[in-house]
PDB file of N, CA and C in Angstrom:
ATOM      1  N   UNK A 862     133.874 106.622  87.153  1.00 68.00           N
ATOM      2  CA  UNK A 862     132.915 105.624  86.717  1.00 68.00           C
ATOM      3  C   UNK A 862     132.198 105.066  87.944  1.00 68.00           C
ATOM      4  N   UNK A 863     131.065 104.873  87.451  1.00 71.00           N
ATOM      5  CA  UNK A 863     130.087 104.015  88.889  1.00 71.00           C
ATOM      6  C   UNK A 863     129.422 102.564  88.417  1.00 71.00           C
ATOM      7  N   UNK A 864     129.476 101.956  89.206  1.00 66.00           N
ATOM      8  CA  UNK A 864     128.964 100.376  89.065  1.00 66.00           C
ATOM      9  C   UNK A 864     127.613 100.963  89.126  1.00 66.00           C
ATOM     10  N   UNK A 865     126.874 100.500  88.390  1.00 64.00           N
ATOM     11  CA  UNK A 865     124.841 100.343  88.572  1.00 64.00           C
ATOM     12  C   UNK A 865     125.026  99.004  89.268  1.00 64.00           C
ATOM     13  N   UNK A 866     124.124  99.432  90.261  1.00 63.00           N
ATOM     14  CA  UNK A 866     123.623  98.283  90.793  1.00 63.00           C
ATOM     15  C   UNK A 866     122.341  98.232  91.527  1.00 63.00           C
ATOM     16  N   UNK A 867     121.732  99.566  91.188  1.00 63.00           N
ATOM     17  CA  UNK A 867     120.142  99.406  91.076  1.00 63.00           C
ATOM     18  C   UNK A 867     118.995  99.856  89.566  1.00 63.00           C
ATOM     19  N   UNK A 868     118.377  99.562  89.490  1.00 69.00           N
ATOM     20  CA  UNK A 868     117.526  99.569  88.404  1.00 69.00           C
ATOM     21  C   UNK A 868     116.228  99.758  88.756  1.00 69.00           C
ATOM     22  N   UNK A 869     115.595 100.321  87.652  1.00 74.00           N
ATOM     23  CA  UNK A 869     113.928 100.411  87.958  1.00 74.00           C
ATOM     24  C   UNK A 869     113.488  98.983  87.672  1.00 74.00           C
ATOM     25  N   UNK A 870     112.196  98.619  88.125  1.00 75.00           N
ATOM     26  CA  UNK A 870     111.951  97.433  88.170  1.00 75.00           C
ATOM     27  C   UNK A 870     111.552  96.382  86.935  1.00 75.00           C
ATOM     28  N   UNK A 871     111.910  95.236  86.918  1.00 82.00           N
ATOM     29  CA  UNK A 871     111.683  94.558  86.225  1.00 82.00           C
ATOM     30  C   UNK A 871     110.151  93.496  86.331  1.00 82.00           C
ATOM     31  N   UNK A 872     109.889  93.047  85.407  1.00 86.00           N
ATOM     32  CA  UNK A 872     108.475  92.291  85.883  1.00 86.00           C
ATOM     33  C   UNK A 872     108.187  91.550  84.459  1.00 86.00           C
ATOM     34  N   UNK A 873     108.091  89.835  84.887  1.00 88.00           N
ATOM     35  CA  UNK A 873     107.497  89.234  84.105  1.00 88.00           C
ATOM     36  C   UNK A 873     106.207  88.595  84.333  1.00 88.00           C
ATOM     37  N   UNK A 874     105.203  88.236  83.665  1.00 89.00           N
ATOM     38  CA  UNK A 874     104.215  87.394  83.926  1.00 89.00           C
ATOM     39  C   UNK A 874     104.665  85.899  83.652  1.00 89.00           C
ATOM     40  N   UNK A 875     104.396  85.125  84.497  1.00 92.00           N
ATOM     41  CA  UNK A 875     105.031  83.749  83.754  1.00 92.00           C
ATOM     42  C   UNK A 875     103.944  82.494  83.824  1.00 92.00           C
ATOM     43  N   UNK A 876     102.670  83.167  84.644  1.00 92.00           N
ATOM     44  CA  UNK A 876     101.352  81.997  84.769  1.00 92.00           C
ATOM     45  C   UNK A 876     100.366  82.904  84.637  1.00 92.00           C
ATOM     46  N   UNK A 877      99.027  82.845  83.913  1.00 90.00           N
ATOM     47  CA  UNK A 877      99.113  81.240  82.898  1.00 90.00           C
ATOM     48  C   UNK A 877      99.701  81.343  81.598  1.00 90.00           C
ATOM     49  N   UNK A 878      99.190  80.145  81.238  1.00 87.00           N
ATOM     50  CA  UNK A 878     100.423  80.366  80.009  1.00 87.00           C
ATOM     51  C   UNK A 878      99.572  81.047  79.073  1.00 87.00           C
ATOM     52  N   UNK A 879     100.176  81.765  78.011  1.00 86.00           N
ATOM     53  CA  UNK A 879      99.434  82.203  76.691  1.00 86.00           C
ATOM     54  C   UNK A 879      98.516  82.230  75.846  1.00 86.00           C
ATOM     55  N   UNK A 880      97.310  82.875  76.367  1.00 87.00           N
ATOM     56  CA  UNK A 880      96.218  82.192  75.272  1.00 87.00           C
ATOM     57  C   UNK A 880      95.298  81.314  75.680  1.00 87.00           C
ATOM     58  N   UNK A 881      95.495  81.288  77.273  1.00 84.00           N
ATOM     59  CA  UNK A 881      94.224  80.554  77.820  1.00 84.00           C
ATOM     60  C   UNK A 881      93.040  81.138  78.098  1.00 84.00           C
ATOM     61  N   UNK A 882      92.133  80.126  77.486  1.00 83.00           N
ATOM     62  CA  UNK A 882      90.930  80.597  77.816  1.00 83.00           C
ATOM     63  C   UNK A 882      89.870  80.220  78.966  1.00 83.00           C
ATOM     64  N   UNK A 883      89.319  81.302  79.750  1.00 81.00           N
ATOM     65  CA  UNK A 883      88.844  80.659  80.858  1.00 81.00           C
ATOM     66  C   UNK A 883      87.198  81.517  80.571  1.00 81.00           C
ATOM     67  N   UNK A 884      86.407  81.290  81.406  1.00 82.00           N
ATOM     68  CA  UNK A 884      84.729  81.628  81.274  1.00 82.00           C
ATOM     69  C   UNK A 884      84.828  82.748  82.429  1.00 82.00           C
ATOM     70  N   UNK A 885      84.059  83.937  82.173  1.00 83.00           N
ATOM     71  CA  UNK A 885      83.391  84.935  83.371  1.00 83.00           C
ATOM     72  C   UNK A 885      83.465  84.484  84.346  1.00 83.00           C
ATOM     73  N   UNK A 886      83.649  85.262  85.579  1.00 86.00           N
ATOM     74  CA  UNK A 886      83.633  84.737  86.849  1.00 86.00           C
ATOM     75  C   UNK A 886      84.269  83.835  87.343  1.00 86.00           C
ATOM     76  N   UNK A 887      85.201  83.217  86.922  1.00 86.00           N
ATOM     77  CA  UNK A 887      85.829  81.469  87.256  1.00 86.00           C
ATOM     78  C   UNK A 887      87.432  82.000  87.644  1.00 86.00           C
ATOM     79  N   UNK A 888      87.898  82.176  88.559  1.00 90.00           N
ATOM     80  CA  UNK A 888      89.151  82.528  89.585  1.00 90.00           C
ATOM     81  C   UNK A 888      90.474  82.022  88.655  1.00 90.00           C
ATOM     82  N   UNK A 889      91.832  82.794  88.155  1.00 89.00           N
ATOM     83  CA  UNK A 889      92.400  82.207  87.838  1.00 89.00           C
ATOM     84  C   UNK A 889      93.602  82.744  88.527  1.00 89.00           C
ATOM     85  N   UNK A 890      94.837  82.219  88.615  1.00 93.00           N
ATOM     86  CA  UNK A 890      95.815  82.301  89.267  1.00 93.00           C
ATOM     87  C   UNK A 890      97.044  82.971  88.122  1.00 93.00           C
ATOM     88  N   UNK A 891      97.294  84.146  88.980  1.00 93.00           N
ATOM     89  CA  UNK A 891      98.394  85.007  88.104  1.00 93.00           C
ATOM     90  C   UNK A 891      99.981  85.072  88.662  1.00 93.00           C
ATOM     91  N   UNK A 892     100.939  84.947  88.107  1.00 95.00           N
ATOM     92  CA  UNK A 892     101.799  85.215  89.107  1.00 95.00           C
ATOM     93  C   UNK A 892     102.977  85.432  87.758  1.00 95.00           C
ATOM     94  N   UNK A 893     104.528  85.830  88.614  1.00 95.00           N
ATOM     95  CA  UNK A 893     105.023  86.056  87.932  1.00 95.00           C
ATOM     96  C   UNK A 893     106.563  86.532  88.730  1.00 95.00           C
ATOM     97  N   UNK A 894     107.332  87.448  87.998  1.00 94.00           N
ATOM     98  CA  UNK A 894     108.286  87.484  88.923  1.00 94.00           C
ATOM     99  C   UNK A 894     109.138  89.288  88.571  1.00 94.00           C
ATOM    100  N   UNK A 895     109.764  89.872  89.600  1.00 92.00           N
ATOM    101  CA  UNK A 895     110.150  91.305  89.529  1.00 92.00           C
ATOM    102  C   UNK A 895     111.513  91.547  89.947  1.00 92.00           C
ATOM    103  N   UNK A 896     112.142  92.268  89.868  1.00 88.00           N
ATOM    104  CA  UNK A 896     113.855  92.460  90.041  1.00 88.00           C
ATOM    105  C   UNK A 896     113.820  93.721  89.631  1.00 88.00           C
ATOM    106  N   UNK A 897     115.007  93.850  90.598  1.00 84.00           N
ATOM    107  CA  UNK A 897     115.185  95.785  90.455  1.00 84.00           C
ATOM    108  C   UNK A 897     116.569  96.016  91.304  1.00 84.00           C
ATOM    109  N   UNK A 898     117.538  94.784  90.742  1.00 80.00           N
ATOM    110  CA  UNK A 898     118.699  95.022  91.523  1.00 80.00           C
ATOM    111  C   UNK A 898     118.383  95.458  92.904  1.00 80.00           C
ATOM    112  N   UNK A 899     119.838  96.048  93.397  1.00 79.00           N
ATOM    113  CA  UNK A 899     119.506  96.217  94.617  1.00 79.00           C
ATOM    114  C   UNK A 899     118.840  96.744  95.446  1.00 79.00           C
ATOM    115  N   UNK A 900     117.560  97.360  95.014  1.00 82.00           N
ATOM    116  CA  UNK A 900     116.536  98.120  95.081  1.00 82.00           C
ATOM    117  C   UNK A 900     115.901  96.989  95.958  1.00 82.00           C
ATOM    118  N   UNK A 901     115.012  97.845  96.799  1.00 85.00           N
ATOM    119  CA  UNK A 901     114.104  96.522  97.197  1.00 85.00           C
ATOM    120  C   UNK A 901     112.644  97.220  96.687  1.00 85.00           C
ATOM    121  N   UNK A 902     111.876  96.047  96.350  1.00 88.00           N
ATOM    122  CA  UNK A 902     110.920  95.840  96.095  1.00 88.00           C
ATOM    123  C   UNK A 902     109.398  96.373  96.799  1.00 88.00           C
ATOM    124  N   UNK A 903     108.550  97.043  97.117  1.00 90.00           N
ATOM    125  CA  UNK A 903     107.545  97.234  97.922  1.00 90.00           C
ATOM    126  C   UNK A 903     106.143  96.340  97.394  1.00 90.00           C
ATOM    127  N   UNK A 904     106.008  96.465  96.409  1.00 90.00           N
ATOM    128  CA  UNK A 904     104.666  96.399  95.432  1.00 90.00           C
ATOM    129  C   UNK A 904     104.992  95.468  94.366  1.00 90.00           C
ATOM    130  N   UNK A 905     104.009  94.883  93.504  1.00 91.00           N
ATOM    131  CA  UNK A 905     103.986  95.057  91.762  1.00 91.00           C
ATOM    132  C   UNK A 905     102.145  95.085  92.309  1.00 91.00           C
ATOM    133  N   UNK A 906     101.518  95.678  91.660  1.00 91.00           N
ATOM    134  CA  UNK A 906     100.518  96.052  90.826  1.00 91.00           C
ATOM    135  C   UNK A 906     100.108  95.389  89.526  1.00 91.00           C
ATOM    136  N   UNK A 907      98.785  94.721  89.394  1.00 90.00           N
ATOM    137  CA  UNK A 907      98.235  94.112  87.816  1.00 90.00           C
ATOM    138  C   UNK A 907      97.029  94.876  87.936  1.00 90.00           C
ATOM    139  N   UNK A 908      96.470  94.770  86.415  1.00 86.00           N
ATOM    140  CA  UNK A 908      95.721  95.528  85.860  1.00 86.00           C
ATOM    141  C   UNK A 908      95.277  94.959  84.923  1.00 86.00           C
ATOM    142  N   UNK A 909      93.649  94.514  84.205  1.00 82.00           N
ATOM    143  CA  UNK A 909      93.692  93.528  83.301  1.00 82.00           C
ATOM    144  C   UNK A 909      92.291  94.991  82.442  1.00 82.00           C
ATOM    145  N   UNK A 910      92.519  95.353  82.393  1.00 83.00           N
ATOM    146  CA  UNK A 910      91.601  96.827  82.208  1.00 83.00           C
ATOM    147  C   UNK A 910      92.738  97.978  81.826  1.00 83.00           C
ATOM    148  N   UNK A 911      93.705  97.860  81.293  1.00 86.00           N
ATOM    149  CA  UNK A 911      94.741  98.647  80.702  1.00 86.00           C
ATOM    150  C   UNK A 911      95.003  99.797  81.572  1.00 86.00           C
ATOM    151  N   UNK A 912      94.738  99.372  82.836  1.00 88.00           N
ATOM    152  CA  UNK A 912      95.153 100.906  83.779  1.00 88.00           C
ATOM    153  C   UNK A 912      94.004 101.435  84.579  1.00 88.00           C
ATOM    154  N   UNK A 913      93.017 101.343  84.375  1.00 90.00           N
ATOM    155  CA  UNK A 913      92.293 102.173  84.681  1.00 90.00           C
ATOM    156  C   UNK A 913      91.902 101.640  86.278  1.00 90.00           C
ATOM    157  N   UNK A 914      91.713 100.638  86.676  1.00 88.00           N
ATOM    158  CA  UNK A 914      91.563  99.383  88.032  1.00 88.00           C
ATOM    159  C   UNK A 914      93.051  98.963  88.046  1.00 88.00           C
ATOM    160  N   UNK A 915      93.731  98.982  89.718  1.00 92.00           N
ATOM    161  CA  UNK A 915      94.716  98.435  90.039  1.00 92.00           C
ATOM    162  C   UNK A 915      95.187  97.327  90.767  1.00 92.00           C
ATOM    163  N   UNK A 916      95.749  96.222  90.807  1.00 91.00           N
ATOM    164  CA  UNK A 916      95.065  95.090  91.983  1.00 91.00           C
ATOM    165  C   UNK A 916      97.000  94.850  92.165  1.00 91.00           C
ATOM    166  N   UNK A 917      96.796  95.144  93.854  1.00 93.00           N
ATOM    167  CA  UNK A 917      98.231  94.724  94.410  1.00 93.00           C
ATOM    168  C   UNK A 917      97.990  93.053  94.732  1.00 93.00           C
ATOM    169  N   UNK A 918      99.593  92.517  94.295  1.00 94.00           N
ATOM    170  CA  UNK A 918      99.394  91.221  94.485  1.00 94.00           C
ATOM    171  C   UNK A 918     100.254  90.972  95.740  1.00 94.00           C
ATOM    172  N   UNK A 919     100.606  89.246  95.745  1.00 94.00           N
ATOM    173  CA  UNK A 919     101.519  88.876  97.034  1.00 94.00           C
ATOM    174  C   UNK A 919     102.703  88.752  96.567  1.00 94.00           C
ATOM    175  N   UNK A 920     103.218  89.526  97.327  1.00 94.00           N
ATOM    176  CA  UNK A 920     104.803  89.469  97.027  1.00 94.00           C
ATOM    177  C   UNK A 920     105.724  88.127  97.852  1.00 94.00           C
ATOM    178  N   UNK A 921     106.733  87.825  97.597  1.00 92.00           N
ATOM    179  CA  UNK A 921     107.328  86.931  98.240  1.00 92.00           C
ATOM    180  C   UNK A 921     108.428  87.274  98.363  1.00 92.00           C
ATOM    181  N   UNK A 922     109.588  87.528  99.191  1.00 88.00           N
ATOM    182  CA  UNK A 922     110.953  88.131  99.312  1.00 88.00           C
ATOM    183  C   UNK A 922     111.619  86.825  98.213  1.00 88.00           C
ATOM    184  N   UNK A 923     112.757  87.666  97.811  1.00 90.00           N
ATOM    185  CA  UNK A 923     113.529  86.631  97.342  1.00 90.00           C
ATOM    186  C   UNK A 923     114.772  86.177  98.493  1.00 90.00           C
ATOM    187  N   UNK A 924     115.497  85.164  98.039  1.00 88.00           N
ATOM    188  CA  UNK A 924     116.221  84.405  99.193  1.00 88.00           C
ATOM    189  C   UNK A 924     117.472  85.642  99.520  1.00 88.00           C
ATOM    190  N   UNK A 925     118.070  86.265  98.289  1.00 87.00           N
ATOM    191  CA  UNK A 925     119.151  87.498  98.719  1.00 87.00           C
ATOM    192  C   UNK A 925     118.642  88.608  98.027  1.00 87.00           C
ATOM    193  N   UNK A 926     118.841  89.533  98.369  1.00 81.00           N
ATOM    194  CA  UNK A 926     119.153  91.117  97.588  1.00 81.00           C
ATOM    195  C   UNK A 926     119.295  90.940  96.153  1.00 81.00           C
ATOM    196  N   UNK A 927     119.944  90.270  95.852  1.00 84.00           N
ATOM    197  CA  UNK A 927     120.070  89.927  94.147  1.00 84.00           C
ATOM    198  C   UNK A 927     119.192  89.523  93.022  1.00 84.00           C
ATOM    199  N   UNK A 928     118.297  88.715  94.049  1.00 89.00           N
ATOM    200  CA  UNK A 928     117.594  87.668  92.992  1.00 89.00           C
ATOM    201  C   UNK A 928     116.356  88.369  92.896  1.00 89.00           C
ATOM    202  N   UNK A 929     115.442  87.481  91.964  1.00 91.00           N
ATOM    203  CA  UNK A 929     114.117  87.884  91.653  1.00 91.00           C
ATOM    204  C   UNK A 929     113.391  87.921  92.802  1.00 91.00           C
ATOM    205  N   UNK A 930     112.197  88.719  92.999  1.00 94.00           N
ATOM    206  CA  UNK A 930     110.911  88.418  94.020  1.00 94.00           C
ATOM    207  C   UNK A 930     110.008  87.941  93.185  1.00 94.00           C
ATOM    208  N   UNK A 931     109.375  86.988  93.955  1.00 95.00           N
ATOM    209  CA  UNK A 931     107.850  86.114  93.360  1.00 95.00           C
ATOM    210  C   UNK A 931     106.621  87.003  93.800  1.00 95.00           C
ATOM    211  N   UNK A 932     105.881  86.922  92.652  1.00 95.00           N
ATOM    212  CA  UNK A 932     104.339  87.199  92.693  1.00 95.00           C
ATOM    213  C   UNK A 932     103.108  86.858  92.499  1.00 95.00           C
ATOM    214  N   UNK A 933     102.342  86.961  92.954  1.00 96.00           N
ATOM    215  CA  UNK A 933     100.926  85.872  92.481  1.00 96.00           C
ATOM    216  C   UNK A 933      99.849  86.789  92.991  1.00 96.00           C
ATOM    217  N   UNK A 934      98.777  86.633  92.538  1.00 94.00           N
ATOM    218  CA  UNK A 934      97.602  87.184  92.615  1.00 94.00           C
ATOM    219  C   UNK A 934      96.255  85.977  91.770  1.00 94.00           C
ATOM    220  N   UNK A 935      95.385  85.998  92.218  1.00 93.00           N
ATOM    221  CA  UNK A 935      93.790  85.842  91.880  1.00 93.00           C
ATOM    222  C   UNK A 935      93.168  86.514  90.963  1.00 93.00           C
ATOM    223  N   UNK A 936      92.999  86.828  89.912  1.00 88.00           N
ATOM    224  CA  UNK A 936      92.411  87.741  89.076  1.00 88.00           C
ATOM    225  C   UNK A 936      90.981  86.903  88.728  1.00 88.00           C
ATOM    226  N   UNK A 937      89.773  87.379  88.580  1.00 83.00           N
ATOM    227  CA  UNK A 937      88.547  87.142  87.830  1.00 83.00           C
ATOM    228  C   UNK A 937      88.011  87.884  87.041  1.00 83.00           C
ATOM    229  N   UNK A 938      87.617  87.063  86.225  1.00 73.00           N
ATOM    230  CA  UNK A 938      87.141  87.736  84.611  1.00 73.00           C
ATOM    231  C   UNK A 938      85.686  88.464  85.223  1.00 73.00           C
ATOM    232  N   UNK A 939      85.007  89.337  84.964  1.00 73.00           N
ATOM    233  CA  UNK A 939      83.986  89.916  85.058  1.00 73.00           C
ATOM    234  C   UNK A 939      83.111  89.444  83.772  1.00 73.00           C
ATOM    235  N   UNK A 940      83.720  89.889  82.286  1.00 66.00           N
ATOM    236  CA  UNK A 940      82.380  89.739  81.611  1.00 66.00           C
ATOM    237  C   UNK A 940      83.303  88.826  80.432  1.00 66.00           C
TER     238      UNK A 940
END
């Protein structure tokens, strides 16, 4: 038997909240958070165009190996 103790990555969005509405062009703040056990982290990637455009965000180490990493990014609405 083997302990897992890495995983493919995890990723939540957790700002903004649900259902906000903002106007074309007007900067909003995305962020969120990723885990992948003991894996470390390089990237997360957003996409508000279902894939097709990729936008790397800022990662933030987490405090140990264990815990979540923080993310945030700038996204703007085009149309």
């Amino acid at each position: 038997m083997r302990i897992a103790t890495a995983w493919r990555v995890k990723s939540h969005i957790t700002r903004p909240e649900p259902n906000l509405e903002f106007g074309a062009g007007v900067p909003i703040q995305v962020g969120g958070h990723a885990w992948a056990g003991e894996n470390r982290i390089d990237k997360v990637m957003v996409s508000t165009d279902f894939g097709l455009q990729w936008q790397e965000t800022e990662l933030i180490p987490p405090s140990n190996r264990y815990a979540w990493y923080h993310w945030e990014t700038e996204l703007i609405r085009e149309t």
